[in-house]
Coordinates of C-alpha atoms in Angstrom, one line a residue:
M1454 CA 0.8 124.3 65.1
A1455 CA -1.0 125.6 68.2
I1456 CA 0.7 126.7 71.2
I1457 CA -1.0 125.7 74.4
T1458 CA -0.5 127.1 77.9
L1459 CA -0.6 124.6 80.5
S1460 CA -0.4 124.9 84.2
Y1461 CA 1.9 122.2 85.8
R1462 CA -0.2 122.2 89.0
D1463 CA -3.5 121.9 87.1
L1464 CA -2.2 119.3 84.7
T1465 CA -0.8 117.1 87.5
A1466 CA -4.1 117.5 89.5
L1467 CA -6.1 116.4 86.5
M1468 CA -3.7 113.3 85.9
G1469 CA -4.1 112.3 89.5
Q1470 CA -0.6 111.8 89.9
D1471 CA 2.6 114.1 90.7
I1472 CA 5.3 113.9 88.2
P1473 CA 8.4 115.9 88.5
Q1474 CA 8.2 118.9 85.9
E1475 CA 11.5 118.2 84.3
E1476 CA 10.3 114.5 83.8
L1477 CA 7.0 115.8 82.4
L1478 CA 8.5 118.3 80.0
A1479 CA 10.6 115.4 78.7
M1480 CA 7.6 113.2 78.2
L1481 CA 5.4 115.7 76.3
P1482 CA 7.5 115.8 73.0
M1483 CA 6.7 111.9 72.9
L1484 CA 3.2 112.8 72.4
G1485 CA 3.5 114.9 69.4
S1486 CA 4.7 118.5 70.7
D1487 CA 7.6 120.9 71.1
I1488 CA 8.3 122.7 74.3
D1489 CA 7.9 126.5 73.3
S1490 CA 8.7 128.0 76.7
V1491 CA 8.6 127.4 80.7
D1492 CA 8.1 130.1 83.3
G1493 CA 7.8 128.5 86.6
D1494 CA 4.5 126.8 86.9
V1495 CA 3.3 127.8 83.3
M1496 CA 4.5 125.7 80.3
N1497 CA 3.7 126.9 76.8
V1498 CA 3.7 123.7 74.5
E1499 CA 3.3 123.5 70.7
F1500 CA 1.1 120.7 69.5
F1501 CA 1.1 119.4 66.1
P1502 CA -2.0 120.1 64.0
N1503 CA -3.3 116.5 63.7
R1504 CA -4.0 116.3 67.2
P1505 CA -6.7 118.9 68.2
D1506 CA -7.8 116.8 71.2
L1507 CA -4.6 117.9 72.8
Y1508 CA -5.3 121.6 72.5
S1509 CA -6.5 121.7 76.4
V1510 CA -5.0 120.6 79.6
E1511 CA -7.8 118.4 80.1
G1512 CA -7.1 116.5 76.6
V1513 CA -3.3 116.5 77.5
A1514 CA -4.0 115.0 81.1
R1515 CA -6.2 112.3 79.4
A1516 CA -3.4 111.4 77.2
V1517 CA -0.6 111.4 79.8
R1518 CA -2.6 109.2 82.0
G1519 CA -2.4 106.6 79.4
F1520 CA 1.1 107.2 78.5
I1521 CA 2.2 106.6 82.1
G1522 CA -0.1 103.6 82.8
K1523 CA -2.2 105.1 85.3
E1524 CA -5.5 104.9 83.1
T1525 CA -5.3 103.0 79.7
G1526 CA -7.8 102.1 77.0
L1527 CA -10.7 104.0 75.8
A1528 CA -11.8 107.0 78.2
N1529 CA -15.1 106.4 79.6
Y1530 CA -17.8 109.2 79.4
D1531 CA -21.4 108.6 80.4
I1532 CA -24.0 110.1 78.2
T1533 CA -27.6 110.8 79.1
H1534 CA -29.9 110.7 76.3
T1535 CA -32.5 113.5 76.5
D1536 CA -35.7 114.7 74.1
N1537 CA -34.3 118.2 73.8
V1538 CA -34.5 119.3 70.3
L1539 CA -32.8 121.6 67.8
N1540 CA -34.5 122.0 64.7
V1541 CA -32.6 122.8 61.6
D1542 CA -34.4 125.1 58.8
P1543 CA -33.9 124.4 55.3
S1544 CA -33.0 128.2 54.9
V1545 CA -29.6 127.6 56.0
A1546 CA -28.7 124.9 53.4
E1547 CA -26.9 127.6 51.0
I1548 CA -25.8 129.9 54.0
R1549 CA -24.1 127.7 56.5
P1550 CA -25.4 124.2 56.1
F1551 CA -24.4 122.3 59.3
I1552 CA -24.8 122.4 63.1
V1553 CA -24.3 120.1 66.0
A1554 CA -25.1 120.6 69.5
G1555 CA -24.8 118.9 73.1
I1556 CA -25.3 119.7 76.7
V1557 CA -23.0 119.3 79.6
R1558 CA -24.4 119.8 83.1
N1559 CA -23.2 120.1 86.7
V1560 CA -20.1 122.1 85.4
T1561 CA -18.0 123.9 88.1
M1562 CA -16.6 126.9 86.4
T1563 CA -13.3 127.4 88.1
D1564 CA -10.7 129.9 86.7
E1565 CA -8.7 127.1 85.4
L1566 CA -11.6 125.7 83.4
I1567 CA -12.7 129.2 82.0
A1568 CA -9.0 129.7 80.9
S1569 CA -8.8 126.2 79.2
L1570 CA -12.1 126.4 77.7
M1571 CA -11.6 129.7 76.0
E1572 CA -8.1 128.8 74.9
A1573 CA -9.4 125.5 73.4
Q1574 CA -12.1 127.3 71.7
E1575 CA -9.7 129.9 70.3
K1576 CA -7.3 127.2 68.9
L1577 CA -9.9 125.2 67.5
H1578 CA -11.3 128.0 65.5
L1579 CA -7.9 128.7 64.0
T1580 CA -7.0 125.3 63.2
L1581 CA -9.8 123.0 62.5
G1582 CA -12.2 125.9 62.1
R1583 CA -10.0 127.8 59.4
K1584 CA -10.7 131.0 61.3
R1585 CA -14.4 130.1 62.0
K1586 CA -15.1 129.4 58.1
K1587 CA -15.3 125.7 58.6
V1588 CA -16.2 125.4 62.5
A1589 CA -17.4 128.0 64.8
I1590 CA -18.2 127.1 68.6
G1591 CA -20.7 128.6 70.6
V1592 CA -20.5 128.1 74.5
H1593 CA -23.9 129.1 76.3
D1594 CA -25.1 129.3 79.9
M1595 CA -28.6 127.5 79.3
S1596 CA -30.1 128.7 82.6
Q1597 CA -32.5 131.1 80.9
L1598 CA -33.3 129.2 77.6
K1599 CA -36.1 126.9 76.5
F1600 CA -36.1 123.9 74.2
P1601 CA -36.8 123.5 71.4
F1602 CA -34.2 125.6 69.6
T1603 CA -34.2 126.7 65.9
Y1604 CA -31.2 127.2 63.6
R1605 CA -32.4 129.1 60.5
A1606 CA -31.4 131.9 58.2
V1607 CA -33.1 135.3 58.3
E1608 CA -32.7 139.0 56.7
P1609 CA -29.9 140.9 58.1
K1610 CA -32.0 143.4 59.7
S1611 CA -35.0 141.3 60.7
I1612 CA -33.8 140.4 64.4
K1613 CA -32.2 142.6 66.8
F1614 CA -30.4 141.3 70.0
A1615 CA -27.6 142.4 72.4
P1616 CA -24.3 140.6 71.5
L1617 CA -21.9 139.2 74.0
G1618 CA -20.3 141.9 76.0
Y1619 CA -23.1 144.7 75.0
T1620 CA -26.4 145.7 76.6
M1621 CA -27.5 147.9 73.5
E1622 CA -29.5 145.7 70.9
M1623 CA -28.3 145.8 67.4
D1624 CA -29.4 143.9 64.1
M1625 CA -27.1 141.5 62.5
A1626 CA -26.0 144.2 59.8
E1627 CA -25.1 146.5 62.6
I1628 CA -23.1 143.8 64.4
L1629 CA -20.9 143.2 61.2
E1630 CA -20.4 147.0 61.0
R1631 CA -19.8 147.9 64.6
H1632 CA -19.0 144.9 66.8
E1633 CA -15.2 143.9 67.1
K1634 CA -16.0 140.4 66.4
G1635 CA -18.4 141.4 63.5
M1636 CA -15.8 143.2 61.8
E1637 CA -13.0 140.6 62.4
Y1638 CA -15.1 137.6 60.9
A1639 CA -17.7 139.5 58.4
S1640 CA -15.8 138.1 55.5
V1641 CA -17.2 134.7 56.5
L1642 CA -20.5 135.6 55.4
E1643 CA -19.5 137.9 52.7
G1644 CA -22.1 137.8 49.5
K1645 CA -24.8 136.1 51.8
S1646 CA -28.2 137.6 51.6
L1647 CA -29.3 135.8 54.6
Y1648 CA -27.5 135.4 58.0
P1649 CA -27.9 132.2 60.4
I1650 CA -29.1 132.6 63.7
I1651 CA -30.0 130.2 66.7
L1652 CA -33.2 130.8 68.5
D1653 CA -34.8 129.3 71.6
A1654 CA -38.5 128.4 71.9
D1655 CA -39.3 132.0 73.3
G1656 CA -37.2 133.6 70.3
K1657 CA -34.4 134.5 72.6
V1658 CA -31.0 134.8 70.4
L1659 CA -28.5 132.2 71.4
S1660 CA -26.1 133.0 68.8
F1661 CA -25.4 134.7 65.4
P1662 CA -22.8 132.1 64.1
P1663 CA -20.1 132.3 63.1
I1664 CA -19.8 135.9 64.6
I1665 CA -20.9 136.3 68.2
N1666 CA -23.3 134.8 70.9
G1667 CA -26.1 136.7 72.4
N1668 CA -25.3 138.5 75.8
I1669 CA -28.2 136.5 77.5
T1670 CA -26.2 133.2 77.3
T1671 CA -22.9 134.7 78.7
V1672 CA -21.1 132.0 80.7
T1673 CA -20.0 133.1 84.1
E1674 CA -18.3 131.7 87.2
S1675 CA -21.9 130.7 88.6
T1676 CA -22.8 128.9 85.3
T1677 CA -23.3 125.0 85.9
D1678 CA -25.3 123.9 82.9
I1679 CA -23.8 124.6 79.4
F1680 CA -25.2 124.4 75.7
L1681 CA -22.6 123.8 73.0
D1682 CA -23.4 124.7 69.3
L1683 CA -21.1 124.2 66.6
T1684 CA -21.7 125.4 63.0
G1685 CA -20.0 125.2 59.8
T1686 CA -19.4 123.6 56.5
D1687 CA -18.2 120.0 57.2
L1688 CA -20.3 117.7 59.4
N1689 CA -17.6 115.2 60.3
T1690 CA -15.2 117.9 61.5
L1691 CA -18.1 119.6 63.4
K1692 CA -18.9 116.4 65.2
T1693 CA -15.1 115.9 66.2
A1694 CA -14.9 119.5 67.6
L1695 CA -17.9 119.0 69.6
N1696 CA -16.6 115.6 71.0
I1697 CA -13.4 117.3 72.1
I1698 CA -15.2 120.4 73.8
A1699 CA -17.8 118.1 75.4
T1700 CA -15.2 115.6 76.7
L1701 CA -13.1 118.7 77.9
L1702 CA -15.9 119.6 80.2
A1703 CA -16.4 116.0 81.4
E1704 CA -12.9 115.6 82.4
R1705 CA -13.8 118.5 85.2
G1706 CA -16.7 116.4 86.3
G1707 CA -19.4 117.6 83.8
K1708 CA -22.3 115.2 82.8
I1709 CA -22.9 115.1 78.9
E1710 CA -26.5 115.0 77.6
T1711 CA -27.6 114.6 74.2
V1712 CA -29.5 116.7 71.9
K1713 CA -31.6 115.7 68.9
V1714 CA -30.5 117.7 65.9
I1715 CA -33.4 117.5 63.3
Y1716 CA -32.5 118.4 59.6
P1717 CA -35.0 118.2 57.0
D1718 CA -34.0 114.8 55.7
N1719 CA -32.1 113.5 58.8
E1720 CA -31.9 113.1 62.4
L1721 CA -28.7 113.1 64.4
V1722 CA -28.3 112.5 68.3
L1723 CA -25.4 114.3 69.7
P1724 CA -22.7 114.2 70.8
D1725 CA -21.8 110.8 69.4
L1726 CA -18.7 109.4 71.3
A1727 CA -19.3 105.8 70.0
P1728 CA -15.8 104.8 68.9
R1729 CA -14.8 103.8 65.3
V1730 CA -13.6 100.2 64.8
R1731 CA -10.6 99.1 62.8
E1732 CA -8.6 96.1 62.4
I1733 CA -4.8 95.8 62.3
T1734 CA -2.6 92.8 62.2
A1735 CA 0.9 92.4 64.0
L1736 CA 2.3 91.5 60.5
E1737 CA 1.3 95.2 59.2
V1738 CA 2.8 96.7 62.4
N1739 CA 6.1 94.7 62.4
A1740 CA 6.7 95.1 58.5
L1741 CA 6.5 98.8 58.8
L1742 CA 8.4 99.4 62.2
G1743 CA 11.0 96.5 61.8
T1744 CA 9.9 95.0 65.0
D1745 CA 8.8 91.7 66.4
Y1746 CA 6.0 92.7 68.6
S1747 CA 3.2 90.2 69.5
P1748 CA -0.5 91.1 69.0
K1749 CA -0.8 91.3 72.7
L1750 CA 2.0 93.8 73.2
I1751 CA 0.6 95.9 70.2
A1752 CA -2.8 96.1 72.0
E1753 CA -0.9 97.1 75.2
H1754 CA 0.6 100.0 73.2
L1755 CA -2.7 101.0 71.6
R1756 CA -4.2 101.0 74.9
R1757 CA -1.6 103.3 76.5
M1758 CA -2.4 105.9 73.6
R1759 CA -6.1 105.6 74.8
F1760 CA -7.5 103.4 72.1
G1761 CA -9.6 100.5 72.9
A1762 CA -7.7 97.3 71.7
E1763 CA -8.2 93.5 71.8
A1764 CA -5.8 91.0 70.2
S1765 CA -7.3 87.8 68.9
G1766 CA -4.8 85.7 66.9
D1767 CA -2.7 87.9 64.6
K1768 CA -5.6 90.6 64.5
I1769 CA -6.0 93.4 66.8
T1770 CA -9.5 95.1 67.1
V1771 CA -9.1 98.8 67.7
Q1772 CA -11.6 101.2 68.9
V1773 CA -10.8 104.8 68.0
P1774 CA -12.1 107.5 70.4
G1775 CA -14.7 110.0 68.8
Y1776 CA -12.5 113.0 69.8
R1777 CA -9.6 111.7 67.3
N1778 CA -10.2 112.6 63.7
D1779 CA -6.5 111.9 62.7
I1780 CA -6.8 108.1 62.3
I1781 CA -7.6 107.8 58.8
H1782 CA -5.5 104.7 57.8
N1783 CA -3.8 101.8 59.8
V1784 CA -0.4 103.7 59.4
D1785 CA -1.8 106.2 61.8
L1786 CA -2.4 103.5 64.2
I1787 CA 1.3 102.3 63.7
E1788 CA 2.6 105.7 64.5
D1789 CA 1.0 105.8 67.8
I1790 CA 2.2 102.3 68.4
A1791 CA 5.8 103.5 67.8
I1792 CA 5.1 106.6 69.9
S1793 CA 4.2 104.5 72.9
A1794 CA 7.0 102.0 72.3
G1795 CA 9.4 104.9 72.1
F1796 CA 11.3 105.7 68.7
G1797 CA 14.6 105.1 70.4
N1798 CA 13.4 101.6 71.2
I1799 CA 12.7 100.6 67.6
P1800 CA 15.6 98.9 65.8
S1801 CA 17.5 100.8 63.2
T1802 CA 19.7 99.4 60.4
L1803 CA 22.3 100.8 58.1
P1804 CA 21.6 101.1 54.3
R1805 CA 22.6 98.0 52.5
S1806 CA 24.1 99.7 49.4
I1807 CA 26.0 102.9 48.8
T1808 CA 24.4 105.5 46.2
F1809 CA 25.5 108.8 44.7
G1810 CA 22.6 111.4 44.4
S1811 CA 22.1 113.8 41.6
E1812 CA 19.2 116.1 40.5
R1813 CA 16.7 114.3 38.4
P1814 CA 16.4 115.7 34.9
L1815 CA 12.6 116.4 35.5
E1816 CA 13.8 118.7 38.5
V1817 CA 16.5 120.4 36.4
L1818 CA 13.8 121.1 33.8
S1819 CA 11.3 122.4 36.4
N1820 CA 13.7 124.7 38.2
N1821 CA 14.7 126.1 34.7
A1822 CA 11.0 126.6 34.1
R1823 CA 10.6 128.4 37.5
R1824 CA 13.6 130.8 36.7
L1825 CA 11.9 131.6 33.6
M1826 CA 8.7 132.5 35.2
F1827 CA 10.3 134.5 37.9
G1828 CA 12.0 136.7 34.9
H1829 CA 8.4 137.3 33.8
S1830 CA 7.4 138.9 37.1
Y1831 CA 5.4 135.9 38.0
L1832 CA 4.9 134.8 41.8
E1833 CA 5.2 131.1 42.6
V1834 CA 2.4 129.5 44.5
K1835 CA 2.2 126.1 46.1
S1836 CA -1.1 124.2 46.5
L1837 CA -2.1 121.0 48.0
A1838 CA -2.1 118.0 45.7
L1839 CA -5.6 117.0 47.0
S1840 CA -8.6 118.7 45.7
C1841 CA -12.2 117.9 45.1
E1842 CA -14.6 117.0 42.1
K1843 CA -16.3 120.3 42.4
E1844 CA -13.2 122.4 42.0
Q1845 CA -11.5 120.1 39.5
F1846 CA -14.5 119.8 37.1
E1847 CA -17.8 121.6 37.9
M1848 CA -16.1 124.9 38.7
M1849 CA -13.9 124.6 35.7
H1850 CA -16.8 124.0 33.2
R1851 CA -15.4 120.6 32.4
S1852 CA -16.8 117.0 32.6
E1853 CA -15.4 114.6 35.2
S1854 CA -12.5 112.5 33.7
S1855 CA -12.7 108.6 34.1
A1856 CA -8.8 108.9 34.9
L1857 CA -9.5 111.0 38.2
V1858 CA -7.9 109.2 41.4
K1859 CA -10.5 109.5 44.4
I1860 CA -9.8 109.2 48.0
Q1861 CA -11.4 106.4 49.7
N1862 CA -11.7 107.7 53.2
P1863 CA -11.5 111.7 52.6
I1864 CA -10.9 113.7 55.8
N1865 CA -13.5 116.4 54.4
E1866 CA -15.4 117.4 51.5
Y1867 CA -12.6 119.6 50.1
L1868 CA -10.1 116.8 49.9
T1869 CA -12.0 114.0 48.0
C1870 CA -9.5 113.3 45.0
V1871 CA -6.2 113.9 43.7
R1872 CA -5.7 117.1 41.4
M1873 CA -5.6 116.3 37.5
T1874 CA -4.8 119.9 36.8
L1875 CA -3.1 122.8 38.7
A1876 CA -5.4 125.6 37.4
P1877 CA -8.4 125.0 39.8
S1878 CA -6.2 125.4 43.0
M1879 CA -4.7 128.6 41.4
M1880 CA -8.1 130.1 40.7
M1881 CA -8.8 129.5 44.5
F1882 CA -5.7 131.4 45.3
L1883 CA -6.9 134.3 43.1
K1884 CA -10.4 134.2 44.6
A1885 CA -8.7 134.5 48.2
N1886 CA -6.6 137.4 47.0
K1887 CA -9.0 139.3 45.0
H1888 CA -8.9 142.4 47.4
R1889 CA -5.3 142.6 46.4
D1890 CA -4.0 145.1 43.7
L1891 CA -3.9 144.0 40.2
P1892 CA -2.2 142.5 37.9
Q1893 CA -1.8 139.3 39.9
N1894 CA 0.4 137.0 38.0
I1895 CA 1.0 133.5 39.6
F1896 CA 2.5 130.3 38.5
E1897 CA 3.1 126.7 39.9
A1898 CA 5.2 123.7 38.9
G1899 CA 3.8 120.7 40.5
S1900 CA 2.5 117.2 40.1
I1901 CA -0.7 116.1 39.0
V1902 CA -2.2 112.6 38.9
S1903 CA -4.1 111.0 35.8
G1904 CA -4.9 107.3 36.5
T1905 CA -1.8 105.6 37.5
K1906 CA 0.6 108.1 36.2
T1907 CA 2.2 111.1 38.2
I1908 CA 2.9 114.0 35.6
R1909 CA 4.6 117.3 36.3
H1910 CA 2.8 120.4 35.2
L1911 CA 3.8 123.9 34.7
A1912 CA 0.6 126.3 34.9
A1913 CA 0.3 130.3 34.9
L1914 CA -2.6 132.6 35.6
S1915 CA -2.8 136.2 34.9
M1916 CA -5.7 138.4 36.3
H1917 CA -6.0 142.1 35.5
S1918 CA -8.4 144.2 33.3
K1919 CA -6.7 143.4 30.0
A1920 CA -5.6 139.7 30.5
S1921 CA -5.9 138.4 27.0
F1922 CA -4.9 135.4 24.6
T1923 CA -2.3 137.5 23.0
E1924 CA -0.4 138.1 26.3
M1925 CA -0.5 134.3 27.2
K1926 CA 0.5 133.3 23.6
S1927 CA 3.6 135.6 23.9
L1928 CA 4.5 134.1 27.3
V1929 CA 4.0 130.5 26.2
Q1930 CA 6.2 131.1 23.0
T1931 CA 8.9 132.6 25.1
V1932 CA 9.0 130.1 27.8
L1933 CA 8.8 127.1 25.5
R1934 CA 11.6 128.6 23.2
D1935 CA 13.8 129.3 26.3
L1936 CA 13.3 125.5 27.4
N1937 CA 14.3 124.4 24.0
I1938 CA 11.0 122.9 23.4
T1939 CA 9.8 122.8 19.6
F1940 CA 6.0 123.2 19.3
E1941 CA 3.2 124.0 17.1
L1942 CA -0.3 125.6 18.0
V1943 CA -3.6 124.4 16.9
Q1944 CA -7.3 125.4 17.7
C1945 CA -8.4 124.3 21.2
D1946 CA -12.2 123.4 22.1
D1947 CA -11.6 123.1 25.8
P1948 CA -14.8 124.6 27.4
V1949 CA -12.5 126.1 30.3
Y1950 CA -11.8 128.8 27.6
I1951 CA -13.7 131.4 25.6
P1952 CA -14.4 129.7 22.2
G1953 CA -11.9 131.0 19.8
R1954 CA -9.6 132.6 22.3
A1955 CA -7.5 129.5 23.1
A1956 CA -5.0 127.4 21.6
E1957 CA -3.6 123.7 22.1
I1958 CA 0.3 123.1 22.3
I1959 CA 1.4 120.2 20.2
V1960 CA 4.8 118.7 20.5
A1961 CA 6.0 115.7 18.6
D1962 CA 2.3 115.1 17.5
N1963 CA 1.1 115.0 21.0
S1964 CA -0.8 117.5 23.0
I1965 CA 1.1 118.9 26.2
G1966 CA -1.3 121.4 27.2
S1967 CA -3.2 124.7 26.2
F1968 CA -3.4 128.2 26.9
G1969 CA -6.1 131.0 26.4
E1970 CA -8.7 133.4 28.1
Y1971 CA -10.9 131.5 30.8
H1972 CA -14.7 131.3 30.2
P1973 CA -16.7 133.9 32.1
Q1974 CA -18.6 131.0 33.6
V1975 CA -15.5 129.9 35.3
L1976 CA -14.5 133.3 36.4
E1977 CA -18.2 133.7 37.9
N1978 CA -17.7 129.9 39.7
F1979 CA -14.6 131.4 41.3
E1980 CA -16.0 134.7 42.0
L1981 CA -13.6 136.5 40.0
G1982 CA -14.4 140.0 38.7
Y1983 CA -11.6 140.5 36.4
P1984 CA -10.6 138.7 33.1
V1985 CA -8.0 135.8 33.8
A1986 CA -5.9 134.3 31.0
G1987 CA -3.4 131.3 31.7
F1988 CA -1.7 128.2 30.4
E1989 CA -0.9 124.7 31.8
I1990 CA 1.6 122.5 30.0
E1991 CA 3.1 119.0 30.8
L1992 CA 6.9 119.2 31.5
E1993 CA 8.7 116.3 30.2
P1994 CA 12.7 116.3 30.1
P1995 CA 14.3 115.1 26.8
Q1996 CA 15.0 111.5 26.7
S1997 CA 18.6 110.7 26.9

């Protein structure tokens, strides 16, 4: 969740219509927000993380103009195509592989715009950007710059420049050690032998992403022409963030121009605000909402939510704006239709039958297992059910399973499949906390998916200098005994473990899991410097 500071005066000016503040405060939650606080003209509003396009007063004004019917359908932004080029050197492929860019000219840098731009940049860094690891945004005064630009990786001490806010030149290693932003975000480049940098045709430093811009491109009140660079690890997310920032500036009167971003094997012309096209039917909408809306009315609701929409027969062709990254499925469109219609206007019904709830046997067993793990001084973690093939198989030293369930339209490269085991996500947890004291003992009781089956698993990992097969065998035997599960142990050949230091757990002639010491290659893949032992078993309540 991101709290955005909105000026009532500035918001209504951008909307082009005066609305009483009380009415506006009642309307904003309908768009997916909570009012955090109000102090005169200043409104602090918390927006849900699925709508980063609302992380600025400009984005909110655009949405409200549609909601009140003043300006509906796709927002129209003219884009001028140019021959300005940013070349991407192959050296960044293993460092920070992606960059997108754009230009916005004729910008009037008012106090309101500067404040909004800085806040949007900060909130996008925290949310979409995962504290600049996934996305980092650079905003530059381009008056002293000359195309073509180059994005490449260099030795940390090979280039010196004055970072933003400084007149003294430093090399990149010094910036990480001495500059406040360098110290704050140095972990993003941890373990890298080369650092990314953006240079203009004369060798002037625009940026050392994701750390700091060069002082030469500082944006001031006299700036009129802005260059935007966004670097990171996920190209689609970068494109969305670029569109959000570019349209923010365009809402204030700026004129968007393209940049050719030339990769070794590809060329992109950005920003690309071309809408994505989806089709939805009135039957889908009415079946989910319990309504009887006509295709024409559905199209009107979609236009109020700033989509392009045209009805033809039972079908509605929908154009999704380039700054909306949250529309993954038609259900997301139906949610916006419900928002436009007003949830209070959607009919409700009472349940047709009376039922009495009780805890499922599987939940009883899972909770008993949790209590046992707490008793052994293990901390519970909760990870996402979505993962990626690299984590689930490659990093775990395993071959991909044919029972893997893949995501058809993944939102990013890290969430491309449903997990088949719990251990990979737990390994990532240990990786993120390897700077903490040892031992680290964690467990998770959660569901995995194999083919068409959803199965409850219990997994545990122990990381310390003496983590061993013997330690894990004792834990497994104690937990299974206390859960009244009769089992036997046999040799395990799973490549995830060190050969000869693992065992398979057999219950009623069926394997329910395994335990052992994890293979050094697995530990290296997750950048773990200490031995790790663990187990993962299937939880199945006794049949009544």
